[in-house]
Short mmCIF file of N, CA, C and O in Angstrom, two decimals:
data_model
loop_
_atom_site.label_atom_id
_atom_site.label_comp_id
_atom_site.label_asym_id
_atom_site.label_seq_id
_atom_site.Cartn_x
_atom_site.Cartn_y
_atom_site.Cartn_z
N UNK K 1 4.49 8.00 -14.52
CA UNK K 1 4.73 6.59 -14.31
C UNK K 1 3.63 5.83 -15.04
O UNK K 1 2.46 6.15 -14.92
N UNK K 2 4.00 4.81 -15.78
CA UNK K 2 3.06 4.05 -16.56
C UNK K 2 2.27 3.05 -15.73
O UNK K 2 2.56 2.80 -14.56
N UNK K 3 1.27 2.46 -16.36
CA UNK K 3 0.38 1.51 -15.69
C UNK K 3 1.14 0.29 -15.19
O UNK K 3 0.97 -0.14 -14.05
N UNK K 4 2.00 -0.28 -16.03
CA UNK K 4 2.76 -1.46 -15.65
C UNK K 4 3.72 -1.16 -14.49
O UNK K 4 3.85 -1.95 -13.55
N UNK K 5 4.36 -0.02 -14.54
CA UNK K 5 5.27 0.38 -13.46
C UNK K 5 4.50 0.56 -12.16
O UNK K 5 4.98 0.20 -11.08
N UNK K 6 3.29 1.10 -12.24
CA UNK K 6 2.47 1.29 -11.05
C UNK K 6 2.05 -0.06 -10.46
O UNK K 6 2.02 -0.22 -9.24
N UNK K 7 1.76 -1.05 -11.31
CA UNK K 7 1.44 -2.39 -10.81
C UNK K 7 2.64 -3.04 -10.13
O UNK K 7 2.50 -3.68 -9.09
N UNK K 8 3.82 -2.89 -10.71
CA UNK K 8 5.03 -3.44 -10.09
C UNK K 8 5.30 -2.75 -8.76
O UNK K 8 5.61 -3.41 -7.76
N UNK K 9 5.16 -1.44 -8.74
CA UNK K 9 5.32 -0.69 -7.50
C UNK K 9 4.33 -1.18 -6.45
O UNK K 9 4.69 -1.39 -5.29
N UNK K 10 3.08 -1.38 -6.85
CA UNK K 10 2.05 -1.86 -5.93
C UNK K 10 2.35 -3.25 -5.40
O UNK K 10 2.16 -3.53 -4.22
N UNK K 11 2.82 -4.14 -6.28
CA UNK K 11 3.15 -5.50 -5.86
C UNK K 11 4.26 -5.49 -4.82
O UNK K 11 4.15 -6.13 -3.77
N UNK K 12 5.30 -4.76 -5.08
CA UNK K 12 6.44 -4.71 -4.15
C UNK K 12 6.06 -3.98 -2.86
O UNK K 12 6.39 -4.44 -1.76
N UNK K 13 5.35 -2.86 -2.97
CA UNK K 13 4.94 -2.11 -1.77
C UNK K 13 4.00 -2.93 -0.90
O UNK K 13 4.11 -2.93 0.33
N UNK K 14 3.08 -3.67 -1.52
CA UNK K 14 2.17 -4.53 -0.75
C UNK K 14 2.92 -5.64 -0.04
O UNK K 14 2.62 -5.97 1.11
N UNK K 15 3.89 -6.24 -0.72
CA UNK K 15 4.68 -7.31 -0.10
C UNK K 15 5.51 -6.78 1.06
O UNK K 15 5.59 -7.42 2.12
N UNK K 16 6.12 -5.62 0.89
CA UNK K 16 6.91 -5.03 1.98
C UNK K 16 6.00 -4.67 3.16
O UNK K 16 6.36 -4.89 4.32
N UNK K 17 4.82 -4.14 2.88
CA UNK K 17 3.89 -3.79 3.95
C UNK K 17 3.46 -5.04 4.72
O UNK K 17 3.35 -5.01 5.95
N UNK K 18 3.24 -6.14 4.01
CA UNK K 18 2.88 -7.39 4.70
C UNK K 18 4.03 -7.92 5.54
O UNK K 18 3.81 -8.55 6.56
N UNK K 19 5.27 -7.67 5.10
CA UNK K 19 6.43 -8.09 5.89
C UNK K 19 6.61 -7.22 7.14
O UNK K 19 7.06 -7.70 8.17
N UNK K 20 6.27 -5.93 7.02
CA UNK K 20 6.45 -5.00 8.13
C UNK K 20 5.44 -5.28 9.25
O UNK K 20 5.80 -5.27 10.43
N UNK K 21 4.19 -5.52 8.87
CA UNK K 21 3.15 -5.71 9.87
C UNK K 21 3.16 -7.14 10.40
O UNK K 21 3.19 -8.09 9.62
N UNK K 22 3.10 -7.28 11.71
CA UNK K 22 3.03 -8.62 12.27
C UNK K 22 1.63 -9.20 12.07
O UNK K 22 0.68 -8.49 11.81
N UNK K 23 1.52 -10.49 12.21
CA UNK K 23 0.22 -11.14 12.08
C UNK K 23 0.08 -11.84 10.75
O UNK K 23 0.98 -11.85 9.92
N UNK K 24 -1.10 -12.40 10.58
CA UNK K 24 -1.34 -13.18 9.38
C UNK K 24 -2.34 -12.45 8.49
O UNK K 24 -3.50 -12.31 8.83
N UNK K 25 -1.86 -11.96 7.38
CA UNK K 25 -2.73 -11.37 6.38
C UNK K 25 -2.85 -12.38 5.25
O UNK K 25 -1.86 -12.76 4.67
N UNK K 26 -4.05 -12.78 4.98
CA UNK K 26 -4.27 -13.76 3.93
C UNK K 26 -4.09 -13.13 2.55
O UNK K 26 -3.86 -11.95 2.40
N UNK K 27 -4.23 -13.97 1.57
CA UNK K 27 -4.19 -13.47 0.20
C UNK K 27 -2.91 -13.86 -0.50
O UNK K 27 -1.86 -13.99 0.11
N UNK K 28 -3.04 -14.04 -1.78
CA UNK K 28 -1.90 -14.39 -2.60
C UNK K 28 -1.33 -13.18 -3.29
O UNK K 28 -1.43 -12.05 -2.81
N UNK K 29 -0.75 -13.41 -4.45
CA UNK K 29 -0.06 -12.34 -5.17
C UNK K 29 -1.05 -11.28 -5.69
O UNK K 29 -0.74 -10.10 -5.69
N UNK K 30 -2.24 -11.69 -6.09
CA UNK K 30 -3.23 -10.74 -6.60
C UNK K 30 -3.70 -9.82 -5.48
O UNK K 30 -3.78 -8.59 -5.66
N UNK K 31 -4.00 -10.38 -4.32
CA UNK K 31 -4.44 -9.56 -3.18
C UNK K 31 -3.32 -8.64 -2.73
O UNK K 31 -3.55 -7.47 -2.41
N UNK K 32 -2.10 -9.13 -2.73
CA UNK K 32 -0.95 -8.30 -2.38
C UNK K 32 -0.81 -7.14 -3.35
O UNK K 32 -0.55 -6.00 -2.94
N UNK K 33 -1.01 -7.40 -4.64
CA UNK K 33 -0.92 -6.33 -5.63
C UNK K 33 -2.04 -5.31 -5.43
O UNK K 33 -1.80 -4.10 -5.48
N UNK K 34 -3.24 -5.78 -5.15
CA UNK K 34 -4.36 -4.86 -4.92
C UNK K 34 -4.10 -4.00 -3.69
O UNK K 34 -4.32 -2.78 -3.71
N UNK K 35 -3.63 -4.64 -2.61
CA UNK K 35 -3.30 -3.88 -1.39
C UNK K 35 -2.22 -2.84 -1.69
O UNK K 35 -2.31 -1.69 -1.26
N UNK K 36 -1.21 -3.23 -2.44
CA UNK K 36 -0.12 -2.31 -2.77
C UNK K 36 -0.56 -1.15 -3.65
O UNK K 36 -0.17 -0.01 -3.43
N UNK K 37 -1.40 -1.43 -4.64
CA UNK K 37 -1.87 -0.36 -5.53
C UNK K 37 -2.77 0.60 -4.77
O UNK K 37 -2.63 1.82 -4.88
N UNK K 38 -3.69 0.06 -3.96
CA UNK K 38 -4.54 0.93 -3.15
C UNK K 38 -3.68 1.71 -2.16
O UNK K 38 -3.90 2.91 -1.94
N UNK K 39 -2.69 1.05 -1.58
CA UNK K 39 -1.78 1.73 -0.65
C UNK K 39 -0.96 2.81 -1.32
O UNK K 39 -0.74 3.87 -0.74
N UNK K 40 -0.52 2.56 -2.53
CA UNK K 40 0.24 3.57 -3.26
C UNK K 40 -0.63 4.79 -3.57
O UNK K 40 -0.19 5.93 -3.43
N UNK K 41 -1.87 4.53 -3.97
CA UNK K 41 -2.79 5.64 -4.21
C UNK K 41 -3.06 6.41 -2.91
O UNK K 41 -3.05 7.64 -2.89
N UNK K 42 -3.30 5.67 -1.83
CA UNK K 42 -3.55 6.30 -0.53
C UNK K 42 -2.32 7.07 -0.06
O UNK K 42 -2.44 8.20 0.42
N UNK K 43 -1.14 6.46 -0.19
CA UNK K 43 0.09 7.13 0.21
C UNK K 43 0.36 8.38 -0.61
O UNK K 43 0.78 9.41 -0.07
N UNK K 44 0.13 8.32 -1.90
CA UNK K 44 0.31 9.49 -2.75
C UNK K 44 -0.67 10.60 -2.39
O UNK K 44 -0.31 11.78 -2.35
N UNK K 45 -1.91 10.22 -2.11
CA UNK K 45 -2.93 11.21 -1.75
C UNK K 45 -2.62 11.83 -0.38
O UNK K 45 -2.63 13.06 -0.24
N UNK K 46 -2.32 10.99 0.62
CA UNK K 46 -2.01 11.51 1.95
C UNK K 46 -0.71 12.30 1.96
O UNK K 46 -0.60 13.32 2.64
N UNK K 47 0.28 11.83 1.21
CA UNK K 47 1.55 12.55 1.12
C UNK K 47 1.37 13.93 0.51
O UNK K 47 1.97 14.91 0.96
N UNK K 48 0.53 14.02 -0.50
CA UNK K 48 0.25 15.31 -1.12
C UNK K 48 -0.55 16.21 -0.21
O UNK K 48 -0.34 17.42 -0.14
N UNK K 49 -1.48 15.63 0.54
CA UNK K 49 -2.34 16.39 1.43
C UNK K 49 -1.58 16.91 2.65
O UNK K 49 -1.69 18.08 3.02
N UNK K 50 -0.79 16.05 3.27
CA UNK K 50 -0.13 16.39 4.52
C UNK K 50 1.23 17.06 4.30
O UNK K 50 1.54 18.08 4.92
N UNK K 51 2.05 16.49 3.42
CA UNK K 51 3.43 16.95 3.27
C UNK K 51 3.70 17.71 1.97
O UNK K 51 4.80 18.21 1.77
N UNK K 52 2.75 17.75 1.08
CA UNK K 52 3.00 18.37 -0.22
C UNK K 52 3.86 17.51 -1.12
O UNK K 52 4.40 17.98 -2.12
N UNK K 53 4.00 16.22 -0.79
CA UNK K 53 4.82 15.28 -1.58
C UNK K 53 3.90 14.45 -2.46
O UNK K 53 2.80 14.10 -2.07
N UNK K 54 4.34 14.12 -3.65
CA UNK K 54 3.53 13.35 -4.59
C UNK K 54 4.34 12.19 -5.14
O UNK K 54 5.57 12.18 -5.05
N UNK K 55 3.64 11.21 -5.72
CA UNK K 55 4.33 10.12 -6.40
C UNK K 55 5.03 10.69 -7.62
O UNK K 55 4.43 11.40 -8.41
N UNK K 56 6.31 10.40 -7.73
CA UNK K 56 7.09 10.95 -8.84
C UNK K 56 7.42 9.85 -9.82
O UNK K 56 6.54 9.26 -10.40
N UNK K 57 8.67 9.56 -9.99
CA UNK K 57 9.08 8.52 -10.93
C UNK K 57 9.21 7.19 -10.20
O UNK K 57 9.22 7.13 -8.97
N UNK K 58 9.33 6.12 -10.95
CA UNK K 58 9.41 4.78 -10.39
C UNK K 58 10.62 4.61 -9.49
O UNK K 58 10.55 3.92 -8.48
N UNK K 59 11.73 5.22 -9.83
CA UNK K 59 12.98 5.04 -9.08
C UNK K 59 13.20 6.09 -8.00
O UNK K 59 14.28 6.18 -7.42
N UNK K 60 12.18 6.85 -7.67
CA UNK K 60 12.28 7.88 -6.64
C UNK K 60 12.05 7.27 -5.25
O UNK K 60 11.08 6.53 -5.04
N UNK K 61 12.93 7.57 -4.30
CA UNK K 61 12.78 7.09 -2.94
C UNK K 61 11.49 7.60 -2.32
O UNK K 61 10.79 6.88 -1.60
N UNK K 62 11.12 8.82 -2.63
CA UNK K 62 9.88 9.41 -2.13
C UNK K 62 8.67 8.60 -2.58
O UNK K 62 7.76 8.33 -1.79
N UNK K 63 8.65 8.16 -3.81
CA UNK K 63 7.56 7.35 -4.34
C UNK K 63 7.45 6.03 -3.59
O UNK K 63 6.36 5.61 -3.19
N UNK K 64 8.57 5.39 -3.36
CA UNK K 64 8.56 4.10 -2.67
C UNK K 64 8.12 4.25 -1.22
O UNK K 64 7.35 3.43 -0.71
N UNK K 65 8.61 5.28 -0.54
CA UNK K 65 8.21 5.48 0.86
C UNK K 65 6.73 5.79 0.98
O UNK K 65 6.05 5.30 1.88
N UNK K 66 6.20 6.61 0.08
CA UNK K 66 4.77 6.91 0.10
C UNK K 66 3.94 5.66 -0.19
O UNK K 66 2.91 5.43 0.45
N UNK K 67 4.36 4.87 -1.16
CA UNK K 67 3.61 3.66 -1.52
C UNK K 67 3.63 2.64 -0.38
O UNK K 67 2.60 2.06 -0.05
N UNK K 68 4.78 2.42 0.22
CA UNK K 68 4.87 1.45 1.31
C UNK K 68 4.13 1.97 2.54
O UNK K 68 3.40 1.22 3.20
N UNK K 69 4.27 3.24 2.85
CA UNK K 69 3.54 3.83 3.98
C UNK K 69 2.04 3.75 3.79
O UNK K 69 1.30 3.41 4.71
N UNK K 70 1.58 4.05 2.59
CA UNK K 70 0.16 3.95 2.30
C UNK K 70 -0.34 2.52 2.40
O UNK K 70 -1.45 2.27 2.88
N UNK K 71 0.47 1.57 1.98
CA UNK K 71 0.09 0.16 2.06
C UNK K 71 0.00 -0.31 3.51
O UNK K 71 -0.90 -1.06 3.87
N UNK K 72 0.92 0.15 4.34
CA UNK K 72 0.87 -0.20 5.77
C UNK K 72 -0.39 0.39 6.40
O UNK K 72 -1.10 -0.30 7.15
N UNK K 73 -0.69 1.64 6.11
CA UNK K 73 -1.90 2.26 6.65
C UNK K 73 -3.14 1.50 6.18
O UNK K 73 -4.05 1.21 6.96
N UNK K 74 -3.18 1.16 4.88
CA UNK K 74 -4.31 0.43 4.35
C UNK K 74 -4.46 -0.93 5.03
O UNK K 74 -5.58 -1.35 5.37
N UNK K 75 -3.36 -1.65 5.24
CA UNK K 75 -3.43 -2.95 5.91
C UNK K 75 -3.90 -2.82 7.35
O UNK K 75 -4.66 -3.66 7.84
N UNK K 76 -3.48 -1.77 8.05
CA UNK K 76 -3.94 -1.55 9.41
C UNK K 76 -5.44 -1.32 9.46
O UNK K 76 -6.15 -1.91 10.27
N UNK K 77 -5.93 -0.46 8.58
CA UNK K 77 -7.37 -0.17 8.54
C UNK K 77 -8.15 -1.41 8.12
O UNK K 77 -9.18 -1.74 8.71
N UNK K 78 -7.65 -2.13 7.11
CA UNK K 78 -8.31 -3.34 6.65
C UNK K 78 -8.36 -4.39 7.76
O UNK K 78 -9.36 -5.08 7.94
N UNK K 79 -7.30 -4.50 8.54
CA UNK K 79 -7.28 -5.43 9.67
C UNK K 79 -8.31 -5.08 10.73
O UNK K 79 -8.96 -5.95 11.30
N UNK K 80 -8.47 -3.79 11.00
CA UNK K 80 -9.49 -3.36 11.97
C UNK K 80 -10.90 -3.66 11.47
O UNK K 80 -11.76 -4.10 12.24
N UNK K 81 -11.14 -3.44 10.21
CA UNK K 81 -12.46 -3.68 9.64
C UNK K 81 -12.80 -5.16 9.64
O UNK K 81 -13.88 -5.57 10.09
N UNK K 82 -11.87 -6.00 9.18
CA UNK K 82 -12.16 -7.42 9.10
C UNK K 82 -12.21 -8.07 10.49
O UNK K 82 -12.93 -9.05 10.68
N UNK K 83 -11.50 -7.53 11.44
CA UNK K 83 -11.54 -8.06 12.80
C UNK K 83 -12.93 -7.84 13.40
O UNK K 83 -13.47 -8.70 14.08
N UNK K 84 -13.51 -6.68 13.16
CA UNK K 84 -14.85 -6.39 13.68
C UNK K 84 -15.91 -7.23 12.98
O UNK K 84 -16.90 -7.60 13.59
N UNK K 85 -15.71 -7.53 11.71
CA UNK K 85 -16.70 -8.31 10.98
C UNK K 85 -16.66 -9.78 11.41
O UNK K 85 -17.68 -10.47 11.33
N UNK K 86 -15.52 -10.27 11.86
CA UNK K 86 -15.40 -11.66 12.28
C UNK K 86 -16.05 -11.92 13.63
O UNK K 86 -16.37 -13.04 13.94
N UNK K 87 -16.23 -10.91 14.44
CA UNK K 87 -16.80 -11.11 15.78
C UNK K 87 -18.28 -11.33 15.73
O UNK K 87 -19.03 -11.07 14.95
#
């Protein structure tokens, strides 16, 4: 998968993760893309570690599920970190 395709995947995965999680996550399109790309990397790494699944092609359902799942996990962890820093 190319760099541009990975950015598009990250943008969409980050947006879907923000829709799935309740609450208010700040940030615009750039932050959403960063969250999605980090989530896709995290999802690909965890998927390979736990299930033996890896990011494949752009149009693979497995790739999308790993990217969105990783983005949700990243947003949950990020929310816990920023919540503690605000107190």
